Tab-separated table of C-alpha atoms and ligand atoms in Angstrom:
chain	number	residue	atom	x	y	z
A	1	UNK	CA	23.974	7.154	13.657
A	2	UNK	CA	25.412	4.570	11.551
A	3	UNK	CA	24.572	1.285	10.565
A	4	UNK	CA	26.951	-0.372	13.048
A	5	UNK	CA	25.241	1.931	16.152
A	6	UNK	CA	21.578	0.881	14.814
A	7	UNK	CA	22.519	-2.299	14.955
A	8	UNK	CA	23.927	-2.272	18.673
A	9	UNK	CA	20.595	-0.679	19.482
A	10	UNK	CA	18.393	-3.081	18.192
A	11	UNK	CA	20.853	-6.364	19.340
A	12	UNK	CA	20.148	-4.714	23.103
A	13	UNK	CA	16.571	-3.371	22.845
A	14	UNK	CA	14.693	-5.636	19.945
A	15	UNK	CA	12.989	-8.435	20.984
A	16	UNK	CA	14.768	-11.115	18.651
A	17	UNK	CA	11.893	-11.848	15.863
A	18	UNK	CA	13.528	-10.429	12.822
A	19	UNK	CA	17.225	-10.618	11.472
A	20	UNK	CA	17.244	-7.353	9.092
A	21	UNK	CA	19.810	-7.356	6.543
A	22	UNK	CA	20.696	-3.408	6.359
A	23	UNK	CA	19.392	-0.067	7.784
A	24	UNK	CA	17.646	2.099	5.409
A	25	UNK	CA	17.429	6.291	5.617
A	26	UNK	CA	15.088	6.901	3.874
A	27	UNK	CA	12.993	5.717	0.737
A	28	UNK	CA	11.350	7.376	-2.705
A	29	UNK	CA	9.106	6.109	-5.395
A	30	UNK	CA	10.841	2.607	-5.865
A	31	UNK	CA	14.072	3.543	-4.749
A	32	UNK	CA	15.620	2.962	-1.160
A	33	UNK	CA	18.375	4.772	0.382
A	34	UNK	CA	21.580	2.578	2.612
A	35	UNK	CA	21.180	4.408	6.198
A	36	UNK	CA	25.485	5.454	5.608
A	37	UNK	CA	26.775	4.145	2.451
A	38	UNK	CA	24.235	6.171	-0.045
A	39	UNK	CA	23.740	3.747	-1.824
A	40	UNK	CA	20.711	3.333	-4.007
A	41	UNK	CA	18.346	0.239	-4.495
A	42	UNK	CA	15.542	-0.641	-6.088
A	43	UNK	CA	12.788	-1.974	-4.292
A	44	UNK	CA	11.259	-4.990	-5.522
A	45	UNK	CA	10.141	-5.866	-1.534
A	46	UNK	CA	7.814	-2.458	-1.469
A	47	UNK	CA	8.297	-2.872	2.195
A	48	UNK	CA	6.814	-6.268	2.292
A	49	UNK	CA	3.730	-5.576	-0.547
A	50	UNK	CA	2.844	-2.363	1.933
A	51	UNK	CA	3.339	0.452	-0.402
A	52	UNK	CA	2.058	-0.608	-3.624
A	53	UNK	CA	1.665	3.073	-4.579
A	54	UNK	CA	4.906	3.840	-4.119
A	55	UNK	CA	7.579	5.222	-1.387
A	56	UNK	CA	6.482	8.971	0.445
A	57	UNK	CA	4.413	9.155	-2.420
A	58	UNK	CA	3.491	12.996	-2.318
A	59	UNK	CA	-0.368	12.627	-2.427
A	60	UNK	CA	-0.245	10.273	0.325
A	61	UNK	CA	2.310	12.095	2.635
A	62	UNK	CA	0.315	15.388	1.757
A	63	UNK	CA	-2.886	13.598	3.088
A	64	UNK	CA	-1.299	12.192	6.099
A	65	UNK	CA	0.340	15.446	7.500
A	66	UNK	CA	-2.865	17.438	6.499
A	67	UNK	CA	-5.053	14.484	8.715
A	68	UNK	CA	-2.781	15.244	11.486
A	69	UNK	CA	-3.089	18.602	11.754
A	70	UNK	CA	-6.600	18.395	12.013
A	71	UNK	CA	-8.103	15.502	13.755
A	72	UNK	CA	-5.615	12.623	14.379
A	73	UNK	CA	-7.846	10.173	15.882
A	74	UNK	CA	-11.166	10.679	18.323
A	75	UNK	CA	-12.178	7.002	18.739
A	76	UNK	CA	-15.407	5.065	17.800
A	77	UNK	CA	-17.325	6.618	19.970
A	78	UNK	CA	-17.738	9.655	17.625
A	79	UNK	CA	-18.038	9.963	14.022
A	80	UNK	CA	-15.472	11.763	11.721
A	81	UNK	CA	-16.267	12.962	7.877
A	82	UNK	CA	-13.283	11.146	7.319
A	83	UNK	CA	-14.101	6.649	7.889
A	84	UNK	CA	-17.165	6.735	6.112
A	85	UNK	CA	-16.002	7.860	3.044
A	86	UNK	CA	-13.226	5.321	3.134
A	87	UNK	CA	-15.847	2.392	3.516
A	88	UNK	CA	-17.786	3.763	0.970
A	89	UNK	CA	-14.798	3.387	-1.301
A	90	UNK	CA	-13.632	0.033	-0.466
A	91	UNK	CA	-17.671	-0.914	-1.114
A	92	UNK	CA	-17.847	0.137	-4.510
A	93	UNK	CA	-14.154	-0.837	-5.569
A	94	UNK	CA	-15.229	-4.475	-4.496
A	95	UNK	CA	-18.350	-4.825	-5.500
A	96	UNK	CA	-19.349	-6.398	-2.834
A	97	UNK	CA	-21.886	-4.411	-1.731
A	98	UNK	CA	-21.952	-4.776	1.523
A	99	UNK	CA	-20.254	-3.091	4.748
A	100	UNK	CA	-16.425	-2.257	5.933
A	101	UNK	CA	-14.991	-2.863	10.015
A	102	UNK	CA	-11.683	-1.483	10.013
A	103	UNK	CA	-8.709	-2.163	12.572
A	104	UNK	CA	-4.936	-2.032	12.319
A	105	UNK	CA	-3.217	-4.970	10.267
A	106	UNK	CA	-4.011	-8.244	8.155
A	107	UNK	CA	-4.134	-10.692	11.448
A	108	UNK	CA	-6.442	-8.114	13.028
A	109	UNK	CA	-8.595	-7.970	9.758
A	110	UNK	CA	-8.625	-11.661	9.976
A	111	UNK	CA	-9.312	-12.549	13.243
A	112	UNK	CA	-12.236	-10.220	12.466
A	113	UNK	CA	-13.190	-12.270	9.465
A	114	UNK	CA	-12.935	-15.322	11.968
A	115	UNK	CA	-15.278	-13.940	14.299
A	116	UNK	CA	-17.513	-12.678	12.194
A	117	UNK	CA	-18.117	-16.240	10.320
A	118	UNK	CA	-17.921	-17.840	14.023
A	119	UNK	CA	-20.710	-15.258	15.302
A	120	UNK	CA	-22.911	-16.297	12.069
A	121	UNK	CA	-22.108	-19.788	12.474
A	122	UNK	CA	-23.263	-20.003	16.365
A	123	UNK	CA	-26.793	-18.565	14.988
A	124	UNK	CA	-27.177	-20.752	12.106
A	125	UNK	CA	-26.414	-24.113	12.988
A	126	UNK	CA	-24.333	-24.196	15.664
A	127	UNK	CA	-21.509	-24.258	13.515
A	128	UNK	CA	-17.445	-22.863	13.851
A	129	UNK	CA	-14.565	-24.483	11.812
A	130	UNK	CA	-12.992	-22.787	9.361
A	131	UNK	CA	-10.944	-24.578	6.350
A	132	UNK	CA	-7.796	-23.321	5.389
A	133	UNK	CA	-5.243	-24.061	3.019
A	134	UNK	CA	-2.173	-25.550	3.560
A	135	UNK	CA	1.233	-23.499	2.879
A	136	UNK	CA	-1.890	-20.569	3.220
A	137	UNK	CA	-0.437	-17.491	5.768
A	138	UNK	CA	-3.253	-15.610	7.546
A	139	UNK	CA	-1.336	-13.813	10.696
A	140	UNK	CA	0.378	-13.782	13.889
A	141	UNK	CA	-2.109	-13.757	16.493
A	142	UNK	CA	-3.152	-16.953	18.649
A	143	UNK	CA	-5.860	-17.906	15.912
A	144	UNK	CA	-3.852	-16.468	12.867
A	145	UNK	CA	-1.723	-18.383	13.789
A	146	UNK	CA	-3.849	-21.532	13.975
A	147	UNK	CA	-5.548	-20.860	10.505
A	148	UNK	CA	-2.272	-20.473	8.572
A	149	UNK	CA	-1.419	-24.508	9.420
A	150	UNK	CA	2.167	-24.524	9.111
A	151	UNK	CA	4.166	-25.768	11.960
A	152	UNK	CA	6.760	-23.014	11.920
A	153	UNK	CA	5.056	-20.585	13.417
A	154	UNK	CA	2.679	-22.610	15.408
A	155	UNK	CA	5.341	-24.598	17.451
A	156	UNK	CA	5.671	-23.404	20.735
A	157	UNK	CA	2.218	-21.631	20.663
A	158	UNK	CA	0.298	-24.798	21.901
A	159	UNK	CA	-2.334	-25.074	23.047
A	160	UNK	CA	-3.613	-23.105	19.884
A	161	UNK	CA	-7.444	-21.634	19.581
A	162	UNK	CA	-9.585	-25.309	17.966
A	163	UNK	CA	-11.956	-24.727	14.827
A	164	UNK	CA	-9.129	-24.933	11.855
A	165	UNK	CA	-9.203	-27.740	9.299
A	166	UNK	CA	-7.267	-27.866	6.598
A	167	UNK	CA	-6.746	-28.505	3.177
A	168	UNK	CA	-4.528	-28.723	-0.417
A	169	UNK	CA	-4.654	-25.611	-2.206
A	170	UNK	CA	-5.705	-25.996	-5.833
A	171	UNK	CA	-7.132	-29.422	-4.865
A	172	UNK	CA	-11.250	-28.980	-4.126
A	173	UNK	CA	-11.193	-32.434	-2.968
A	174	UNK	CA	-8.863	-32.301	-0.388
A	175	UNK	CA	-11.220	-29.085	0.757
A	176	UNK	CA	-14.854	-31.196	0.433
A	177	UNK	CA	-12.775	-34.127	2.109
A	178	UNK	CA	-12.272	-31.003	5.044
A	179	UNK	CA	-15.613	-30.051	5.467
A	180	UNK	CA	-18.022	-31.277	8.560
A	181	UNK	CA	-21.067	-30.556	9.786
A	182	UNK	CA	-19.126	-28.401	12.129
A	183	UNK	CA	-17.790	-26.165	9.384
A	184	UNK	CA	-18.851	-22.421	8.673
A	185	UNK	CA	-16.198	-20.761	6.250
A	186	UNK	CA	-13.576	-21.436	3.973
A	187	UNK	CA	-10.593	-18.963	3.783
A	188	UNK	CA	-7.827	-18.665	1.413
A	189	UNK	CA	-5.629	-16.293	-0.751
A	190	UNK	CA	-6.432	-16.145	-4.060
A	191	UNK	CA	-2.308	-15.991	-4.187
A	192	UNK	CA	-0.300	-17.282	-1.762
A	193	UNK	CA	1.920	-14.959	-1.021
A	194	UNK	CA	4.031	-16.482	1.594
A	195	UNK	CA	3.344	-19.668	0.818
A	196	UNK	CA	5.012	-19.758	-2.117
A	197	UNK	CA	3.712	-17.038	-4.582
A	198	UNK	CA	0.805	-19.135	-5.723
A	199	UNK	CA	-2.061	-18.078	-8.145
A	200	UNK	CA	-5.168	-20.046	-7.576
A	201	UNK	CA	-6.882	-21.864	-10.315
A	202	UNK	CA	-10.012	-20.431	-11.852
A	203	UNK	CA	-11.227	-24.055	-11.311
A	204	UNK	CA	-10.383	-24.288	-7.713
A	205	UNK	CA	-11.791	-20.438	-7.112
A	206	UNK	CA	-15.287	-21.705	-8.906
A	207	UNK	CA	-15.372	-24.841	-7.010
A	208	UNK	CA	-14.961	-23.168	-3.661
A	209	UNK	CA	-17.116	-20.520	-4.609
A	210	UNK	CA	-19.837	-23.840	-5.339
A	211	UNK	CA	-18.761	-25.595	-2.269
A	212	UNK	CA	-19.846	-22.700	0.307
A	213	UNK	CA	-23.415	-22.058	-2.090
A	214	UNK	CA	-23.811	-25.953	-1.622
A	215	UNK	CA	-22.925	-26.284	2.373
A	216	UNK	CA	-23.738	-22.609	3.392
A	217	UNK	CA	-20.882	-21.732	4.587
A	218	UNK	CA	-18.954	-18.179	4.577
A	219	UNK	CA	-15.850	-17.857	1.233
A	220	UNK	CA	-13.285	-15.894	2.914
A	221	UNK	CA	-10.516	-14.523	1.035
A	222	UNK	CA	-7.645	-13.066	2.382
A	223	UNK	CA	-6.741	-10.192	0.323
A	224	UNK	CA	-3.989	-9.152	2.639
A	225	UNK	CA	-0.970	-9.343	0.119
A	226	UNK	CA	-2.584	-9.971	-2.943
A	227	UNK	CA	-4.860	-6.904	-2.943
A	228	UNK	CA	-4.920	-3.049	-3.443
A	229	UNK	CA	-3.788	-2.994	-7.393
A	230	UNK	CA	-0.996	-5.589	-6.659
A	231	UNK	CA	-2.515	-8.466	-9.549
A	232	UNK	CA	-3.366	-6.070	-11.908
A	233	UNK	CA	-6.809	-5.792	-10.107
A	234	UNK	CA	-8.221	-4.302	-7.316
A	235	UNK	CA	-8.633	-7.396	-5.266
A	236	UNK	CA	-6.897	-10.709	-6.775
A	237	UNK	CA	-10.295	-12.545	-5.963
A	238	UNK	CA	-11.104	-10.499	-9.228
A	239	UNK	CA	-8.955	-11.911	-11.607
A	240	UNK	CA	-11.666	-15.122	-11.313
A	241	UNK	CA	-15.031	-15.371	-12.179
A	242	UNK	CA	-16.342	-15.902	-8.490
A	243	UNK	CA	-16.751	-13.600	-5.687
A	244	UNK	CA	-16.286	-14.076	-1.724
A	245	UNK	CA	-18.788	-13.204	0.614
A	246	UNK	CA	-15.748	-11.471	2.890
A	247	UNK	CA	-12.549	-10.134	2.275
A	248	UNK	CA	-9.519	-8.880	4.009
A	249	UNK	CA	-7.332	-6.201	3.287
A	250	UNK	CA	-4.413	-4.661	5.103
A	251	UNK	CA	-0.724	-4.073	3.808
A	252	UNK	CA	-0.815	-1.493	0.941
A	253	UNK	CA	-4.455	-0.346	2.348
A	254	UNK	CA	-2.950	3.094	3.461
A	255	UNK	CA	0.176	3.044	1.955
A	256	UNK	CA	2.565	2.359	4.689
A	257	UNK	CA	0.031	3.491	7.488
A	258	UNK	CA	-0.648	0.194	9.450
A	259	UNK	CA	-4.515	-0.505	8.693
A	260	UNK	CA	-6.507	-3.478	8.092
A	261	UNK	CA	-9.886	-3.705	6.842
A	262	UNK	CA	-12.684	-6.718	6.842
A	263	UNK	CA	-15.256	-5.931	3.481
A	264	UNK	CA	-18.356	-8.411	3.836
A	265	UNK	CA	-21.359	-8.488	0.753
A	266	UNK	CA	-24.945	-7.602	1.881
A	267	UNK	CA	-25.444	-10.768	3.432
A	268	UNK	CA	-22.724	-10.254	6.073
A	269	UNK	CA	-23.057	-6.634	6.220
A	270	UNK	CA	-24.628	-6.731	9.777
A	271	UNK	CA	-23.974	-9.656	12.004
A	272	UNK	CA	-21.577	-7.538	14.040
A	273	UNK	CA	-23.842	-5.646	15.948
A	274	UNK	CA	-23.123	-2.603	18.750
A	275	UNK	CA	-20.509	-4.258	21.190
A	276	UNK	CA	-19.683	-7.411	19.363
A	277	UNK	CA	-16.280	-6.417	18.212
A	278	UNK	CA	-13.961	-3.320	18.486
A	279	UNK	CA	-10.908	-1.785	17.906
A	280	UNK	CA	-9.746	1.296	19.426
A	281	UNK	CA	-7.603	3.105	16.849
A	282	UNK	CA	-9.706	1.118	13.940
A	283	UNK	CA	-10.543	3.628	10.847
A	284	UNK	CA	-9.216	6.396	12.808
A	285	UNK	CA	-9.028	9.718	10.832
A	286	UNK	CA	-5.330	9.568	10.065
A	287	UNK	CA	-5.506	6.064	8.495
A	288	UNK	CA	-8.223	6.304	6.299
A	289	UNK	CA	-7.009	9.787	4.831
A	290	UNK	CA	-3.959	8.067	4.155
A	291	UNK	CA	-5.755	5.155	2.815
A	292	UNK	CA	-8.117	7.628	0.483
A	293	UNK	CA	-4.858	9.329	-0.839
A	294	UNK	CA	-3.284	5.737	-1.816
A	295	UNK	CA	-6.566	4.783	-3.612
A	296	UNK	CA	-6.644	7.727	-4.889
A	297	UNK	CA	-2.949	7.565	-6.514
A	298	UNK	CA	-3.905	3.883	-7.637
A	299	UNK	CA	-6.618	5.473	-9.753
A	300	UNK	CA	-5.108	8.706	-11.063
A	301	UNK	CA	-2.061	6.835	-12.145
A	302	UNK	CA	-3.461	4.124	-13.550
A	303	UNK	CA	-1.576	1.336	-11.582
A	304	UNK	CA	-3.933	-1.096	-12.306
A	305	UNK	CA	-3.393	-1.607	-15.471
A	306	UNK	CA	0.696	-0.552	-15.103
A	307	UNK	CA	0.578	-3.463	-12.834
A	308	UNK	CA	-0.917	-6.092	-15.158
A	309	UNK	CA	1.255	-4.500	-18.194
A	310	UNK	CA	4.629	-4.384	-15.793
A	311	UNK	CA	4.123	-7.666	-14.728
A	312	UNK	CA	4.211	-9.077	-18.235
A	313	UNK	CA	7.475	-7.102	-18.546
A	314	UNK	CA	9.244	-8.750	-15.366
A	315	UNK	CA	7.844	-12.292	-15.783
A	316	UNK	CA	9.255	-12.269	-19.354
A	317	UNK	CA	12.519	-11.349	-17.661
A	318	UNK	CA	12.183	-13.724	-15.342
A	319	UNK	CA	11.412	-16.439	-18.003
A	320	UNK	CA	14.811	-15.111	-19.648
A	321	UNK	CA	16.501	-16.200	-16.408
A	322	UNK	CA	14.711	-19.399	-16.631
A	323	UNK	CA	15.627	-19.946	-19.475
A	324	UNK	CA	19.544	-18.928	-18.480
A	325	UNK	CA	19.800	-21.305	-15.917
A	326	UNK	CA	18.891	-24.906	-14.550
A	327	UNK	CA	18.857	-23.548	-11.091
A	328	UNK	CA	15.609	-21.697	-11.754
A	329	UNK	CA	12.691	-23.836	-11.818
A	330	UNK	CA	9.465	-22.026	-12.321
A	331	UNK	CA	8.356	-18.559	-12.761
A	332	UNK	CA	4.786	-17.800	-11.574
A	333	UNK	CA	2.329	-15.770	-9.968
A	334	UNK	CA	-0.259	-12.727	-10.998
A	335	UNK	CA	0.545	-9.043	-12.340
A	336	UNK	CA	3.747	-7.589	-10.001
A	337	UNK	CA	3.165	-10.329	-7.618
A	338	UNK	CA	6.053	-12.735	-9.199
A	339	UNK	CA	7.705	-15.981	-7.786
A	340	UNK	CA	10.635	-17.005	-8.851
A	341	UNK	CA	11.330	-20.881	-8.118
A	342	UNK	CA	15.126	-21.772	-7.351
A	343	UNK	CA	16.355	-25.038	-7.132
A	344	UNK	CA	18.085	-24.439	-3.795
A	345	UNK	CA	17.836	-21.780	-1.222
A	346	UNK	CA	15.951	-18.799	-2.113
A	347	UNK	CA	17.784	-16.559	0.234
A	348	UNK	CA	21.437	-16.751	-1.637
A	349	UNK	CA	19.698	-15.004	-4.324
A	350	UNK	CA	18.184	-12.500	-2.368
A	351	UNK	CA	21.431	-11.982	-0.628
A	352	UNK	CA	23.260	-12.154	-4.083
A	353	UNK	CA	20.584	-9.159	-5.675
A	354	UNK	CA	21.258	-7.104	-2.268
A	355	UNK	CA	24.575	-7.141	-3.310
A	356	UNK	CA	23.802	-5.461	-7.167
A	357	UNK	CA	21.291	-2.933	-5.357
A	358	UNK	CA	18.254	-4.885	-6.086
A	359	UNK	CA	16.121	-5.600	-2.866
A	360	UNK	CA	13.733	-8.970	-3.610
A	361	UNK	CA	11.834	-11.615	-0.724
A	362	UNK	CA	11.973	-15.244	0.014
A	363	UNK	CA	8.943	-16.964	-0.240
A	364	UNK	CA	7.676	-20.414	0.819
A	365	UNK	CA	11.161	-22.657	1.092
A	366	UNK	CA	12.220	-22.058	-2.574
A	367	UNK	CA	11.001	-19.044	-4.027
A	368	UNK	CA	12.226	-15.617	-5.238
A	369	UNK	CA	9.561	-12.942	-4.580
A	370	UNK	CA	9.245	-9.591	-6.662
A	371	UNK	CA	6.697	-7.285	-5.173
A	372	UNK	CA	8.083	-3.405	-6.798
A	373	UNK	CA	5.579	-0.826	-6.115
A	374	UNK	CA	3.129	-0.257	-8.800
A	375	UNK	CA	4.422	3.106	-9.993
A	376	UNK	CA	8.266	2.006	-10.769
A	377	UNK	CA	9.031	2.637	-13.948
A	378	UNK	CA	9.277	0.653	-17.142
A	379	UNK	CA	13.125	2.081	-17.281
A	380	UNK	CA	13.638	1.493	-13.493
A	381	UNK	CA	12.208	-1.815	-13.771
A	382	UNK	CA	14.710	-2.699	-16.775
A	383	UNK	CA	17.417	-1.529	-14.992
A	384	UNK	CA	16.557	-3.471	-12.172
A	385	UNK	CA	16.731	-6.166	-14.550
A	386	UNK	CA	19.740	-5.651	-15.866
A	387	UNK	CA	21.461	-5.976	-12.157
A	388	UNK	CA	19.742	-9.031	-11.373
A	389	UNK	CA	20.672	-10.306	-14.762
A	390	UNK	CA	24.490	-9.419	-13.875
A	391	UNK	CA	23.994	-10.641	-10.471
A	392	UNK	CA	22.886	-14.182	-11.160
A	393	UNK	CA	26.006	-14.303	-14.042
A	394	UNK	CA	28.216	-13.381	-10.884
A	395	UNK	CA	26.102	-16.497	-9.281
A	396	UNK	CA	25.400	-18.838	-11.842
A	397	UNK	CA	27.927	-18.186	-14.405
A	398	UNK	CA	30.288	-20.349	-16.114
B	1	PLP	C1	1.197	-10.237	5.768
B	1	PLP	C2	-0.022	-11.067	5.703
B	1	PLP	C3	-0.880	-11.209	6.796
B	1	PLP	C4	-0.560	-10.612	8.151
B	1	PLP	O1	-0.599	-9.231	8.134
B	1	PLP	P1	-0.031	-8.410	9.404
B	1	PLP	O2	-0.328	-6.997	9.058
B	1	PLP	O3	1.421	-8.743	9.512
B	1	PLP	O4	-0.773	-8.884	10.590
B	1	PLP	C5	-2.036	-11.932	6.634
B	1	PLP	N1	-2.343	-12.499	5.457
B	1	PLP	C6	-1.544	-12.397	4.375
B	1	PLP	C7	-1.958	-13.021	3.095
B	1	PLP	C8	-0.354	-11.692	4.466
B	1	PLP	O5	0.459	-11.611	3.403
């Protein structure tokens, strides 16, 4: 099939939600392959942040086939040698301390977060709403949907799920002046990734951190985008001095495998109890080997620290372009987790990069967004460069 026939088949059969750009065959390392016209792009998009190892990265795909072969998936109702070891893992590279419920994607994860604070709210005080930040993105589901607060996706979705408040990010006032006696949890990215590509302030991380101590209620952070190596850090809630009480995780979890996990401290550990929440394929076999293999990569290789160290190499380049040109704004963000602001619309740049073989995201209403996988290369990432560099002449130029 070619692009043209792929496209006739999703126009007929796809429910409308997305307008892709291309077709892709197939996908390596950072590199992604044009479905007919072989041609070869780097992938600054990682598939959305979900393969922050890398593309078919061999210790992963190894892993996943192996899984397969042996025990796929045989529900919660039995136990497999496989889940537990996964939790443990996620335990100790938080430091949290505390327990893991896994299900299938970052809403899921944070619906489960939402319930969880709700179920320990209802027992200690009577108490439900959950602040969230404005320009914050938490999901697609019903109340996902309600906690991320921005209109465009909630319009049309009325009457939405009641217990969401919310508030400025980087502005602690604006969160105390969000708080009631009603309120249980605060949740919020320690970068916005949607919204904008937006590092939190160590002062705003400290002061929530102070705010739930003070009131008692639940620090939630979704880790969805910003975790699994892609600050420079396990979790970006760890590039600040503070620690939540429960995080999400989901995206690059297993490496392209859809997963989503909900990591609680001691204190949380246990206020789901038998029955009080589920999910049939959650932490099945096949997920968490493929999740093992990916933190296993992210350790052997080092990508922690080649995130932090790349990321100084792009957001110099960036700076360069800043530099270059009026049109860009701002450069910003944490490790390979870069924002580029443009004066304008973010997407004629994306559009423009597509074009020199250099695949990058919108984010928020004016901003560039650079998430490679971990393990590109310093030459690959220079290269990439380089195009983007020629394609913003092309744009920008004199
Ligand atoms: C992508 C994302 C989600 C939603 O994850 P899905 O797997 O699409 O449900 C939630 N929170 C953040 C921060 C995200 O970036």
């Amino acid at each position: 099939m070619n692009t043209e026939e792929v496209k006739a088949l999703y126009d007929k059969y796809l429910m409308p939600t997305y307008s892709p750009a291309m077709a892709i065959k197939k996908a390596k390392g950072s590199r992604v392959y044009d479905l007919d016209k072989s041609i070869q792009y780097y992938d600054m998009t990682s598939g959305i942040g979900c393969h922050n190892a890398g593309h078919c990265t061999e210790g992963v795909v190894a892993a996943i086939a192996e899984q397969a072969a042996k025990l796929g998936h045989c529900s919660n109702l039995f136990m497999n040698d496989v889940t537990p070891r996964l939790a443990k893992k996620l335990v100790e590279i938080s430091g949290l301390g505390g327990k893991v419920f896994f299900c299938n994607s970052g809403a899921e994860a944070n619906e489960a977060a939402i319930k969880l604070a709700r179920k320990w709210g209802a027992a200690n005080g009577g108490r439900y709403e959950i602040v969230t930040m404005r320009n914050g993105f938490h999901g697609r589901t019903l109340a996902t949907v309600a906690a991320t607060g921005q209109s465009w996706c909630q319009e049309g979705y009325e009457p939405l799920p009641v217990g969401f408040n919310y508030a400025d990010f980087n502005d602690l006032e604006s969160v105390k002046a969000a708080i009631s006696d009603q309120t249980v949890a605060i949740m919020l990215e320690a970068v916005q990734g949607e919204g904008g590509v937006t590092p939190a302030t160590e002062e705003f991380m400290a002061g929530v951190r102070a705010l739930c101590d003070e009131r008692n209620l639940v620090m939630i952070c979704d880790e969805v985008q910003c975790g699994m190596g892609r600050t420079g850090k396990w979790w970006g809630w760890q590039n600040y001095s503070v620690k939540p009480d429960l995080f999400t995780s989901a995206k690059s979890l297993a490496d392209g495998v859809p997963m989503g996990a909900l990591v609680s401290n001691a204190k949380f550990a246990d206020v789901f109890t038998p029955g009080s929440h589920a999910s049939t394929f959650g932490g099945n076999p096949l997920a968490c080997a493929a999740a093992l293999a990916t933190i296993k990569i992210i350790e052997d290789e080092k990508l922690l620290d080649a995130a932090a160290k790349k990321g100084e190499l792009l957001k110099a380049a960036l700076q360069s372009f800043a530099e270059k040109y009026d049109k860009v704004l701002d450069v910003r963000g944490l490790g390979l987790m870069l924002g580029m602001v443009v004066d304008g619309d973010p997407k004629a740049v994306v559009d423009q990069f597509r074009a020199f073989n250099v695949l990058a995201l919108t984010a928020g209403g004016n901003v560039v967004r650079f998430l490679p996988t971990l393990s590109m290369t310093e030459d690959h990432l220079e290269e990439a460069v380089d195009m983007m560099s020629e394609a913003l002449d092309e744009l920008w130029g004199e």
